[in-house]
Amino acid sequence: MSDIVTIAGSPSRTSRSSAVLGHAREFFRRYGLHSEAIEIRDFNAEDLLYAQTSNLGIQAGLVKVDRAKVVIIATPVYKAAYSGALKTFLDVLPQQALKDKIVLPIATGGTLAHLLSIDYALKPVLSALGAQHILSGLYVVDSQCRFADGGAFHLDAEVENRLQGAFQTIVNHLIKTDFIPSAVGGDF
């Protein structure tokens, strides 16, 4: 069982949203929390498109979401909304799949013009899936996160602080609900 599952909604192999989720998993690892990743791009596109929930990969993803206490979803913004790849996966989740889970939506995009895409496009779908504990979303402009030569991923200090604040909120909630002992801690 995972404490946290991350869902990367980008179809790209070199994705900023996926890299942000890798950053999140590292943060939680330092608190002794187990996280698992779901990369939508790894699913068979036809199986997702036709909602073939008998596909073993899709079944494994559904189980990961079901067992997690926290779900962190990151997506690039395309045409002022979350990715179509993410939409296909959200469509195969059961109606109350996010009930009683902490959900953190994250979006990456080229411009601040799509800042509200989390509130107007993604959060309504998360609510329809039963999410009652949706944290304030984080929007990261592409220029605030970049890949360096060799593939290293870098975040601007301001984005790093916002992400750490959101991640710490999750850890604090898990401590408060005795999901993890308060003596567990870590520096990031």
Coordinates of N, CA, C and O in Angstrom, one line a residue:
M1 N 0.8 -1.2 0.0 CA 0.0 0.0 0.0 C 0.9 1.2 0.0 O 1.9 1.3 0.7
S2 N 0.5 2.2 -0.8 CA 1.2 3.5 -0.9 C 0.6 4.5 0.0 O -0.7 4.6 0.1
D3 N 1.4 5.3 0.6 CA 0.8 6.5 1.3 C 0.3 7.5 0.3 O -0.7 8.1 0.5
I4 N 1.1 7.6 -0.8 CA 0.9 8.7 -1.7 C 1.0 8.1 -3.1 O 2.0 7.3 -3.4
V5 N 0.1 8.5 -4.0 CA 0.3 8.1 -5.4 C 0.3 9.4 -6.2 O -0.4 10.4 -5.9
T6 N 1.3 9.5 -7.2 CA 1.3 10.6 -8.1 C 0.9 10.2 -9.4 O 1.2 9.1 -9.9
I7 N 0.1 11.1 -10.1 CA -0.4 10.8 -11.4 C 0.1 11.9 -12.4 O -0.2 13.0 -12.2
A8 N 1.0 11.5 -13.3 CA 1.5 12.4 -14.3 C 0.7 12.3 -15.5 O 0.6 11.3 -16.2
G9 N 0.1 13.5 -15.9 CA -0.8 13.5 -17.0 C -0.2 13.9 -18.3 O -0.9 14.1 -19.3
S10 N 1.1 14.0 -18.4 CA 1.7 14.4 -19.6 C 2.0 13.2 -20.6 O 2.5 12.2 -20.1
P11 N 1.8 13.4 -21.9 CA 2.1 12.3 -22.8 C 3.6 12.3 -23.2 O 4.1 11.4 -23.8
S12 N 4.3 13.3 -22.7 CA 5.7 13.5 -23.1 C 6.7 12.8 -22.1 O 6.5 12.8 -20.9
R13 N 7.8 12.3 -22.7 CA 8.8 11.6 -21.9 C 9.6 12.7 -21.1 O 10.0 12.4 -20.0
T14 N 9.8 13.8 -21.6 CA 10.5 14.9 -20.9 C 9.5 15.9 -20.5 O 9.3 16.9 -21.2
S15 N 8.9 15.7 -19.4 CA 7.7 16.5 -18.9 C 8.1 17.2 -17.6 O 8.6 16.6 -16.7
R16 N 7.8 18.5 -17.6 CA 8.0 19.3 -16.4 C 7.0 18.8 -15.3 O 7.4 18.8 -14.1
S17 N 5.8 18.5 -15.7 CA 4.8 18.1 -14.6 C 5.3 16.8 -14.0 O 5.2 16.6 -12.8
S18 N 5.8 15.8 -14.8 CA 6.4 14.6 -14.3 C 7.6 14.8 -13.4 O 7.7 14.2 -12.4
A19 N 8.4 15.8 -13.8 CA 9.6 16.1 -13.0 C 9.2 16.7 -11.6 O 9.8 16.4 -10.6
V20 N 8.2 17.5 -11.6 CA 7.7 18.1 -10.4 C 7.2 17.0 -9.4 O 7.4 17.0 -8.2
L21 N 6.5 16.0 -10.0 CA 6.1 14.8 -9.2 C 7.2 14.0 -8.7 O 7.2 13.5 -7.6
G22 N 8.3 13.9 -9.5 CA 9.5 13.2 -9.0 C 10.1 14.0 -7.8 O 10.5 13.3 -6.8
H23 N 10.0 15.3 -7.9 CA 10.5 16.1 -6.8 C 9.6 15.9 -5.5 O 10.1 15.8 -4.4
A24 N 8.3 15.7 -5.7 CA 7.4 15.5 -4.6 C 7.7 14.1 -4.0 O 7.7 14.0 -2.7
R25 N 7.9 13.1 -4.8 CA 8.2 11.8 -4.2 C 9.4 11.8 -3.4 O 9.5 11.1 -2.3
E26 N 10.4 12.5 -3.8 CA 11.7 12.6 -3.1 C 11.4 13.3 -1.7 O 11.9 12.9 -0.7
F27 N 10.6 14.4 -1.7 CA 10.3 15.1 -0.5 C 9.6 14.1 0.5 O 10.0 14.0 1.7
F28 N 8.6 13.4 0.1 CA 7.9 12.5 0.9 C 8.8 11.3 1.4 O 8.6 10.8 2.5
R29 N 9.7 10.8 0.6 CA 10.6 9.8 0.9 C 11.4 10.1 2.2 O 11.6 9.3 3.1
R30 N 11.7 11.4 2.3 CA 12.5 11.9 3.4 C 11.7 11.8 4.7 O 12.3 11.9 5.8
Y31 N 10.4 11.7 4.6 CA 9.6 11.6 5.8 C 9.2 10.1 6.0 O 8.3 9.8 6.9
G32 N 9.8 9.3 5.3 CA 9.5 7.8 5.4 C 8.2 7.4 4.8 O 7.7 6.3 5.1
L33 N 7.6 8.3 4.0 CA 6.3 8.0 3.3 C 6.6 7.2 2.0 O 7.5 7.6 1.2
H34 N 5.8 6.2 1.7 CA 6.0 5.5 0.4 C 5.1 6.1 -0.6 O 3.9 6.3 -0.4
S35 N 5.7 6.3 -1.8 CA 4.9 6.9 -2.9 C 5.1 6.0 -4.1 O 6.1 5.4 -4.3
E36 N 4.1 6.0 -5.0 CA 4.1 5.3 -6.2 C 3.7 6.2 -7.3 O 2.9 7.1 -7.1
A37 N 4.3 6.0 -8.5 CA 4.0 6.9 -9.6 C 3.1 6.2 -10.7 O 3.3 5.0 -10.9
I38 N 2.2 7.0 -11.2 CA 1.4 6.5 -12.4 C 1.7 7.5 -13.5 O 1.6 8.7 -13.3
E39 N 2.3 7.0 -14.6 CA 2.6 7.8 -15.7 C 1.6 7.5 -16.8 O 1.6 6.4 -17.4
I40 N 0.7 8.4 -17.1 CA -0.4 8.1 -18.1 C 0.2 7.7 -19.4 O -0.3 6.8 -20.1
R41 N 1.4 8.3 -19.8 CA 2.0 8.0 -21.1 C 2.4 6.5 -21.2 O 2.6 6.0 -22.3
D42 N 2.5 5.8 -20.1 CA 2.9 4.4 -20.1 C 1.8 3.5 -20.4 O 2.0 2.3 -20.7
F43 N 0.6 3.9 -20.3 CA -0.6 3.1 -20.6 C -0.8 3.0 -22.1 O -0.4 3.9 -22.9
N44 N -1.4 1.9 -22.6 CA -1.8 1.8 -24.0 C -2.8 2.8 -24.3 O -3.9 2.8 -23.6
A45 N -2.6 3.7 -25.2 CA -3.5 4.8 -25.5 C -4.9 4.2 -25.9 O -5.9 4.8 -25.5
E46 N -4.9 3.2 -26.7 CA -6.2 2.6 -27.2 C -7.0 2.1 -26.0 O -8.2 2.2 -25.9
D47 N -6.3 1.4 -25.1 CA -7.0 0.8 -23.9 C -7.6 1.9 -23.1 O -8.8 1.8 -22.6
L48 N -6.9 3.0 -22.9 CA -7.4 4.2 -22.2 C -8.6 4.8 -22.9 O -9.7 5.1 -22.3
L49 N -8.4 5.0 -24.2 CA -9.5 5.7 -25.0 C -10.8 4.9 -25.0 O -11.9 5.5 -24.9
Y50 N -10.7 3.6 -25.0 CA -11.9 2.7 -25.0 C -12.2 2.2 -23.6 O -13.1 1.3 -23.5
A51 N -11.6 2.8 -22.6 CA -11.9 2.5 -21.2 C -11.8 1.0 -20.9 O -12.6 0.4 -20.3
Q52 N -10.7 0.3 -21.4 CA -10.5 -1.1 -21.3 C -9.9 -1.4 -19.9 O -8.7 -1.6 -19.7
T53 N -10.8 -1.3 -18.9 CA -10.3 -1.5 -17.5 C -9.8 -3.0 -17.2 O -9.3 -3.2 -16.2
S54 N -10.0 -3.8 -18.2 CA -9.4 -5.2 -18.0 C -7.9 -5.2 -18.3 O -7.2 -6.2 -18.0
N55 N -7.4 -4.1 -18.9 CA -5.9 -4.0 -19.1 C -5.2 -4.1 -17.8 O -5.6 -3.3 -16.9
L56 N -4.2 -4.9 -17.7 CA -3.5 -5.1 -16.4 C -2.8 -3.8 -15.9 O -2.8 -3.5 -14.7
G57 N -2.3 -3.0 -16.8 CA -1.7 -1.8 -16.4 C -2.7 -0.8 -15.9 O -2.4 -0.1 -14.8
I58 N -3.8 -0.7 -16.5 CA -4.9 0.2 -16.0 C -5.4 -0.3 -14.7 O -5.6 0.5 -13.7
Q59 N -5.6 -1.6 -14.6 CA -6.0 -2.2 -13.3 C -5.0 -1.9 -12.2 O -5.5 -1.5 -11.1
A60 N -3.8 -2.0 -12.5 CA -2.7 -1.6 -11.4 C -2.8 -0.2 -11.0 O -2.7 0.2 -9.8
G61 N -3.1 0.7 -12.0 CA -3.2 2.1 -11.7 C -4.4 2.4 -10.8 O -4.4 3.2 -9.9
L62 N -5.5 1.7 -11.1 CA -6.7 1.9 -10.3 C -6.5 1.4 -8.9 O -7.0 2.0 -7.9
V63 N -5.8 0.3 -8.7 CA -5.5 -0.2 -7.4 C -4.6 0.8 -6.6 O -4.9 1.1 -5.4
K64 N -3.6 1.4 -7.3 CA -2.8 2.3 -6.6 C -3.6 3.5 -6.1 O -3.4 4.0 -5.0
V65 N -4.5 4.0 -6.9 CA -5.3 5.2 -6.5 C -6.2 4.7 -5.3 O -6.4 5.5 -4.4
D66 N -6.8 3.6 -5.4 CA -7.7 3.1 -4.4 C -7.0 3.0 -3.0 O -7.6 3.3 -2.0
R67 N -5.8 2.5 -3.0 CA -5.1 2.3 -1.8 C -4.4 3.5 -1.2 O -4.0 3.5 0.0
A68 N -4.2 4.5 -1.9 CA -3.5 5.7 -1.5 C -4.3 6.6 -0.5 O -5.5 6.7 -0.6
K69 N -3.6 7.2 0.4 CA -4.2 8.2 1.3 C -4.2 9.6 0.6 O -5.0 10.4 0.9
V70 N -3.2 9.8 -0.2 CA -3.0 11.1 -0.9 C -2.8 10.9 -2.4 O -2.1 9.9 -2.8
V71 N -3.4 11.7 -3.2 CA -3.3 11.6 -4.6 C -2.8 13.0 -5.1 O -3.4 14.0 -4.9
I72 N -1.6 13.0 -5.8 CA -1.1 14.3 -6.3 C -1.1 14.1 -7.9 O -0.6 13.2 -8.4
I73 N -1.8 15.0 -8.5 CA -2.0 15.0 -9.9 C -1.3 16.2 -10.6 O -1.5 17.3 -10.2
A74 N -0.4 15.9 -11.5 CA 0.2 17.0 -12.3 C 0.0 16.8 -13.7 O 0.0 15.7 -14.3
T75 N -0.3 18.0 -14.4 CA -0.6 17.9 -15.8 C -0.1 19.2 -16.5 O -0.1 20.3 -15.9
P76 N 0.4 19.1 -17.7 CA 0.6 20.3 -18.5 C -0.7 20.9 -18.9 O -1.8 20.2 -18.9
V77 N -0.7 22.1 -19.1 CA -2.0 22.8 -19.6 C -1.9 22.9 -21.1 O -1.0 23.4 -21.7
Y78 N -3.0 22.3 -21.7 CA -3.2 22.4 -23.2 C -4.5 23.1 -23.4 O -5.5 22.6 -22.9
K79 N -4.5 24.2 -24.2 CA -5.7 24.8 -24.6 C -6.6 25.2 -23.3 O -7.8 24.9 -23.3
A80 N -5.9 25.7 -22.3 CA -6.6 26.2 -21.1 C -7.2 25.1 -20.2 O -8.0 25.3 -19.4
A81 N -6.8 23.8 -20.4 CA -7.3 22.7 -19.6 C -6.2 21.7 -19.4 O -5.1 21.8 -19.9
Y82 N -6.5 20.7 -18.6 CA -5.6 19.6 -18.3 C -5.5 18.7 -19.6 O -6.3 18.8 -20.5
S83 N -4.5 17.9 -19.6 CA -4.2 17.1 -20.8 C -5.3 16.1 -21.1 O -6.0 15.5 -20.2
G84 N -5.5 15.8 -22.3 CA -6.5 14.8 -22.7 C -6.1 13.4 -22.2 O -6.9 12.5 -21.9
A85 N -4.8 13.1 -22.2 CA -4.3 11.9 -21.7 C -4.7 11.7 -20.2 O -5.2 10.6 -19.8
L86 N -4.6 12.7 -19.4 CA -5.1 12.7 -18.0 C -6.6 12.4 -18.0 O -7.1 11.6 -17.2
K87 N -7.3 13.1 -18.8 CA -8.8 13.0 -18.9 C -9.2 11.5 -19.1 O -10.1 11.0 -18.5
T88 N -8.5 10.8 -20.0 CA -8.8 9.4 -20.3 C -8.7 8.5 -19.1 O -9.5 7.6 -18.8
F89 N -7.6 8.8 -18.3 CA -7.4 8.0 -17.0 C -8.5 8.4 -16.0 O -9.0 7.5 -15.3
L90 N -8.7 9.7 -15.8 CA -9.7 10.1 -14.8 C -11.1 9.5 -15.2 O -11.9 9.1 -14.3
D91 N -11.4 9.3 -16.5 CA -12.6 8.7 -16.9 C -12.8 7.2 -16.5 O -13.9 6.8 -16.4
V92 N -11.7 6.5 -16.4 CA -11.8 5.1 -16.0 C -11.8 4.9 -14.5 O -12.1 3.8 -14.0
L93 N -11.6 6.0 -13.7 CA -11.7 5.8 -12.2 C -13.1 5.7 -11.8 O -14.0 6.3 -12.4
P94 N -13.4 4.9 -10.8 CA -14.7 4.7 -10.3 C -15.3 6.1 -9.8 O -14.5 7.0 -9.4
Q95 N -16.6 6.2 -9.7 CA -17.2 7.5 -9.3 C -16.7 8.1 -8.0 O -16.5 9.3 -8.0
Q96 N -16.5 7.3 -7.0 CA -16.0 7.9 -5.7 C -14.5 7.6 -5.5 O -14.1 7.4 -4.3
A97 N -13.7 7.5 -6.5 CA -12.3 7.0 -6.4 C -11.5 7.9 -5.5 O -10.5 7.5 -4.9
L98 N -11.9 9.2 -5.4 CA -11.0 10.1 -4.6 C -11.7 10.5 -3.2 O -11.1 11.4 -2.5
K99 N -12.7 9.8 -2.9 CA -13.4 10.1 -1.6 C -12.4 9.8 -0.5 O -11.7 8.8 -0.5
D100 N -12.4 10.6 0.5 CA -11.6 10.5 1.7 C -10.1 10.5 1.5 O -9.3 10.0 2.3
K101 N -9.7 11.1 0.3 CA -8.3 11.2 0.0 C -7.9 12.7 0.0 O -8.7 13.6 -0.3
I102 N -6.7 13.0 0.3 CA -6.2 14.4 0.1 C -5.7 14.4 -1.3 O -5.0 13.6 -1.8
V103 N -6.1 15.5 -2.0 CA -5.8 15.6 -3.4 C -5.1 16.9 -3.7 O -5.6 18.0 -3.2
L104 N -4.0 16.9 -4.3 CA -3.2 18.1 -4.7 C -3.1 18.2 -6.2 O -2.4 17.4 -6.8
P105 N -3.8 19.2 -6.8 CA -3.6 19.3 -8.3 C -2.4 20.3 -8.6 O -2.3 21.3 -7.9
I106 N -1.6 19.9 -9.5 CA -0.5 20.8 -10.0 C -0.6 20.9 -11.5 O -0.9 19.9 -12.2
A107 N -0.4 22.1 -12.0 CA -0.4 22.3 -13.5 C 0.9 23.0 -13.9 O 1.3 23.9 -13.1
T108 N 1.4 22.7 -15.0 CA 2.5 23.5 -15.6 C 2.0 24.0 -17.0 O 1.3 23.4 -17.7
G109 N 2.5 25.2 -17.2 CA 2.1 25.8 -18.5 C 3.0 26.9 -18.9 O 3.8 27.4 -18.1
G110 N 2.9 27.3 -20.1 CA 3.8 28.3 -20.7 C 3.6 29.7 -20.3 O 4.5 30.6 -20.4
T111 N 2.4 30.0 -19.8 CA 2.1 31.4 -19.4 C 1.1 31.5 -18.2 O 0.4 30.5 -18.0
L112 N 1.2 32.6 -17.5 CA 0.2 32.8 -16.4 C -1.2 32.9 -16.9 O -2.1 32.9 -16.0
A113 N -1.4 33.1 -18.1 CA -2.8 33.3 -18.7 C -3.7 32.1 -18.3 O -4.9 32.2 -18.3
H114 N -3.1 30.9 -18.1 CA -3.9 29.7 -17.8 C -3.8 29.3 -16.3 O -4.1 28.2 -16.0
L115 N -3.5 30.3 -15.5 CA -3.4 30.1 -14.0 C -4.7 29.4 -13.5 O -4.6 28.6 -12.6
L116 N -5.8 29.8 -13.9 CA -7.1 29.4 -13.4 C -7.6 28.0 -14.0 O -8.7 27.5 -13.6
S117 N -6.8 27.4 -14.8 CA -7.2 26.1 -15.4 C -7.4 25.1 -14.3 O -8.2 24.2 -14.5
I118 N -6.6 25.1 -13.2 CA -6.8 24.2 -12.2 C -8.2 24.3 -11.6 O -9.0 23.4 -11.4
D119 N -8.6 25.6 -11.2 CA -9.9 25.8 -10.6 C -11.1 25.6 -11.5 O -12.1 25.1 -11.1
Y120 N -10.9 26.0 -12.8 CA -12.1 25.9 -13.7 C -12.2 24.6 -14.5 O -13.2 24.2 -15.0
A121 N -11.0 23.9 -14.7 CA -11.1 22.7 -15.5 C -10.9 21.4 -14.6 O -11.6 20.5 -14.7
L122 N -9.8 21.4 -13.8 CA -9.4 20.2 -13.1 C -10.2 19.9 -11.8 O -10.7 18.8 -11.6
K123 N -10.3 20.9 -11.0 CA -11.0 20.7 -9.7 C -12.5 20.2 -9.8 O -12.9 19.4 -9.0
P124 N -13.2 20.7 -10.8 CA -14.6 20.2 -10.9 C -14.6 18.7 -11.2 O -15.5 17.9 -10.7
V125 N -13.7 18.2 -12.0 CA -13.6 16.7 -12.3 C -13.2 16.0 -11.0 O -13.7 14.9 -10.7
L126 N -12.2 16.5 -10.3 CA -11.8 15.9 -9.0 C -12.9 15.8 -8.0 O -13.1 14.8 -7.4
S127 N -13.7 16.8 -8.0 CA -14.9 16.8 -7.1 C -15.9 15.8 -7.5 O -16.5 15.1 -6.7
A128 N -16.1 15.7 -8.8 CA -17.0 14.7 -9.4 C -16.6 13.2 -9.0 O -17.4 12.3 -9.0
L129 N -15.3 13.1 -8.8 CA -14.7 11.8 -8.4 C -14.7 11.6 -6.9 O -14.1 10.7 -6.4
G130 N -15.4 12.4 -6.2 CA -15.6 12.3 -4.8 C -14.6 13.0 -3.9 O -14.7 12.9 -2.7
A131 N -13.7 13.7 -4.5 CA -12.7 14.4 -3.7 C -13.3 15.5 -2.8 O -14.0 16.3 -3.3
Q132 N -13.1 15.4 -1.5 CA -13.6 16.4 -0.6 C -12.5 17.2 0.0 O -12.8 18.2 0.6
H133 N -11.3 16.7 -0.1 CA -10.1 17.4 0.5 C -9.1 17.8 -0.6 O -8.1 17.2 -0.7
I134 N -9.5 18.8 -1.4 CA -8.7 19.2 -2.5 C -7.9 20.5 -2.0 O -8.5 21.5 -1.6
L135 N -6.6 20.3 -2.0 CA -5.7 21.4 -1.6 C -5.7 22.5 -2.7 O -6.0 22.2 -3.8
S136 N -5.3 23.7 -2.3 CA -5.1 24.7 -3.3 C -4.1 24.2 -4.3 O -3.1 23.7 -4.0
G137 N -4.5 24.4 -5.6 CA -3.6 23.9 -6.6 C -2.4 24.8 -6.8 O -2.3 25.9 -6.3
L138 N -1.4 24.2 -7.4 CA -0.2 24.9 -7.7 C 0.0 25.0 -9.2 O -0.1 24.0 -9.9
Y139 N 0.2 26.2 -9.7 CA 0.5 26.4 -11.1 C 1.9 26.9 -11.2 O 2.4 27.8 -10.6
V140 N 2.6 26.2 -12.1 CA 4.0 26.5 -12.3 C 4.2 26.9 -13.8 O 3.9 26.1 -14.7
V141 N 4.8 28.0 -14.0 CA 5.1 28.5 -15.4 C 6.4 27.8 -15.8 O 7.3 27.6 -15.1
D142 N 6.4 27.4 -17.1 CA 7.5 26.6 -17.6 C 8.9 27.3 -17.3 O 9.8 26.6 -17.1
S143 N 8.9 28.6 -17.4 CA 10.2 29.3 -17.1 C 10.7 29.1 -15.7 O 11.8 29.4 -15.4
Q144 N 9.8 28.7 -14.8 CA 10.2 28.5 -13.4 C 10.7 27.1 -13.1 O 11.2 26.8 -12.0
C145 N 10.6 26.2 -14.1 CA 11.2 24.9 -13.9 C 11.8 24.5 -15.2 O 11.2 24.6 -16.3
R146 N 13.0 24.0 -15.1 CA 13.7 23.7 -16.4 C 14.7 22.5 -16.2 O 15.1 22.2 -15.1
F147 N 15.0 21.9 -17.4 CA 15.9 20.8 -17.4 C 17.3 21.4 -17.8 O 17.3 22.2 -18.8
A148 N 18.3 21.1 -17.1 CA 19.6 21.5 -17.5 C 20.3 20.4 -18.4 O 19.7 19.4 -18.6
D149 N 21.5 20.8 -18.9 CA 22.2 19.8 -19.6 C 22.4 18.5 -18.8 O 22.7 18.6 -17.6
G150 N 22.2 17.4 -19.3 CA 22.4 16.1 -18.6 C 21.1 15.7 -18.0 O 21.0 14.7 -17.3
G151 N 20.0 16.5 -18.1 CA 18.7 16.1 -17.6 C 18.3 16.5 -16.2 O 17.2 16.2 -15.8
A152 N 19.3 17.2 -15.5 CA 18.9 17.6 -14.1 C 17.8 18.6 -14.2 O 17.7 19.4 -15.1
F153 N 16.9 18.5 -13.2 CA 15.7 19.4 -13.1 C 15.9 20.4 -12.1 O 16.3 20.1 -10.9
H154 N 15.6 21.7 -12.4 CA 15.8 22.8 -11.5 C 14.5 23.6 -11.4 O 13.8 23.9 -12.3
L155 N 14.2 24.0 -10.1 CA 13.0 24.8 -9.8 C 13.5 26.2 -9.3 O 14.5 26.2 -8.6
D156 N 12.8 27.2 -9.7 CA 13.1 28.5 -9.1 C 12.8 28.5 -7.6 O 11.9 27.7 -7.2
A157 N 13.5 29.3 -6.8 CA 13.3 29.3 -5.4 C 11.8 29.6 -5.0 O 11.3 28.9 -4.0
E158 N 11.2 30.5 -5.6 CA 9.8 30.8 -5.3 C 8.9 29.6 -5.5 O 8.0 29.2 -4.6
V159 N 9.1 28.8 -6.6 CA 8.3 27.6 -6.8 C 8.6 26.5 -5.8 O 7.7 25.9 -5.3
E160 N 9.9 26.4 -5.6 CA 10.4 25.4 -4.6 C 9.7 25.7 -3.2 O 9.2 24.7 -2.6
N161 N 9.6 26.9 -2.8 CA 9.0 27.3 -1.5 C 7.5 26.9 -1.6 O 6.9 26.4 -0.6
R162 N 6.8 27.2 -2.7 CA 5.4 26.9 -2.7 C 5.1 25.4 -2.7 O 4.2 24.9 -2.1
L163 N 5.9 24.7 -3.5 CA 5.8 23.2 -3.5 C 6.0 22.6 -2.1 O 5.3 21.8 -1.6
Q164 N 7.1 23.1 -1.4 CA 7.4 22.6 -0.1 C 6.3 22.9 0.9 O 6.0 22.1 1.7
G165 N 5.7 24.1 0.7 CA 4.6 24.4 1.6 C 3.4 23.5 1.4 O 2.8 23.0 2.4
A166 N 3.1 23.2 0.2 CA 2.0 22.2 -0.1 C 2.3 20.8 0.4 O 1.5 20.2 1.0
F167 N 3.5 20.4 0.1 CA 3.9 19.0 0.6 C 3.9 19.0 2.1 O 3.5 18.0 2.6
Q168 N 4.4 20.0 2.7 CA 4.4 20.0 4.2 C 3.0 20.0 4.8 O 2.7 19.4 5.8
T169 N 2.0 20.6 4.1 CA 0.6 20.6 4.5 C 0.1 19.1 4.5 O -0.6 18.7 5.4
I170 N 0.5 18.4 3.5 CA 0.1 17.0 3.4 C 0.8 16.2 4.6 O 0.1 15.4 5.2
V171 N 2.0 16.4 4.8 CA 2.7 15.7 5.9 C 2.1 16.0 7.2 O 1.8 15.2 8.0
N172 N 1.8 17.3 7.4 CA 1.2 17.7 8.7 C -0.2 17.1 8.9 O -0.5 16.7 10.0
H173 N -0.9 17.0 7.8 CA -2.2 16.3 7.9 C -2.1 14.8 8.3 O -2.8 14.3 9.1
L174 N -1.1 14.2 7.6 CA -0.9 12.8 7.9 C -0.4 12.6 9.3 O -0.8 11.6 10.0
I175 N 0.4 13.5 9.9 CA 0.8 13.4 11.3 C -0.4 13.6 12.2 O -0.7 12.9 13.2
K176 N -1.2 14.6 11.9 CA -2.4 15.0 12.7 C -3.4 13.8 12.8 O -4.0 13.6 13.8
T177 N -3.5 13.1 11.7 CA -4.5 12.0 11.7 C -3.8 10.7 12.1 O -4.4 9.6 11.9
D178 N -2.6 10.8 12.7 CA -1.8 9.6 13.1 C -1.5 8.6 12.1 O -1.3 7.4 12.3
F179 N -1.5 9.1 10.8 CA -1.1 8.2 9.7 C 0.4 8.0 9.8 O 0.9 6.9 9.5
I180 N 1.1 9.0 10.2 CA 2.5 8.8 10.4 C 2.9 9.4 11.8 O 2.2 10.4 12.2
P181 N 3.8 8.9 12.5 CA 4.1 9.4 13.8 C 4.8 10.8 13.7 O 5.5 11.1 12.8
S182 N 4.5 11.6 14.7 CA 5.0 13.0 14.7 C 6.5 13.0 14.9 O 7.1 14.0 14.5
A183 N 7.1 12.0 15.4 CA 8.6 12.0 15.5 C 9.3 11.8 14.2 O 10.4 12.1 14.0
V184 N 8.5 11.4 13.2 CA 9.1 11.3 11.8 C 9.3 12.6 11.2 O 8.4 13.5 11.3
G185 N 10.4 12.9 10.7 CA 10.6 14.2 10.1 C 11.8 14.1 9.1 O 12.5 13.2 9.0
G186 N 11.9 15.2 8.4 CA 13.0 15.3 7.4 C 13.2 16.7 7.0 O 12.3 17.5 7.1
D187 N 14.4 17.0 6.5 CA 14.7 18.3 5.9 C 14.8 18.1 4.5 O 15.3 17.1 4.0
F188 N 14.3 19.1 3.8 CA 14.4 19.1 2.3 C 15.3 20.1 1.8 O 15.5 21.1 2.2

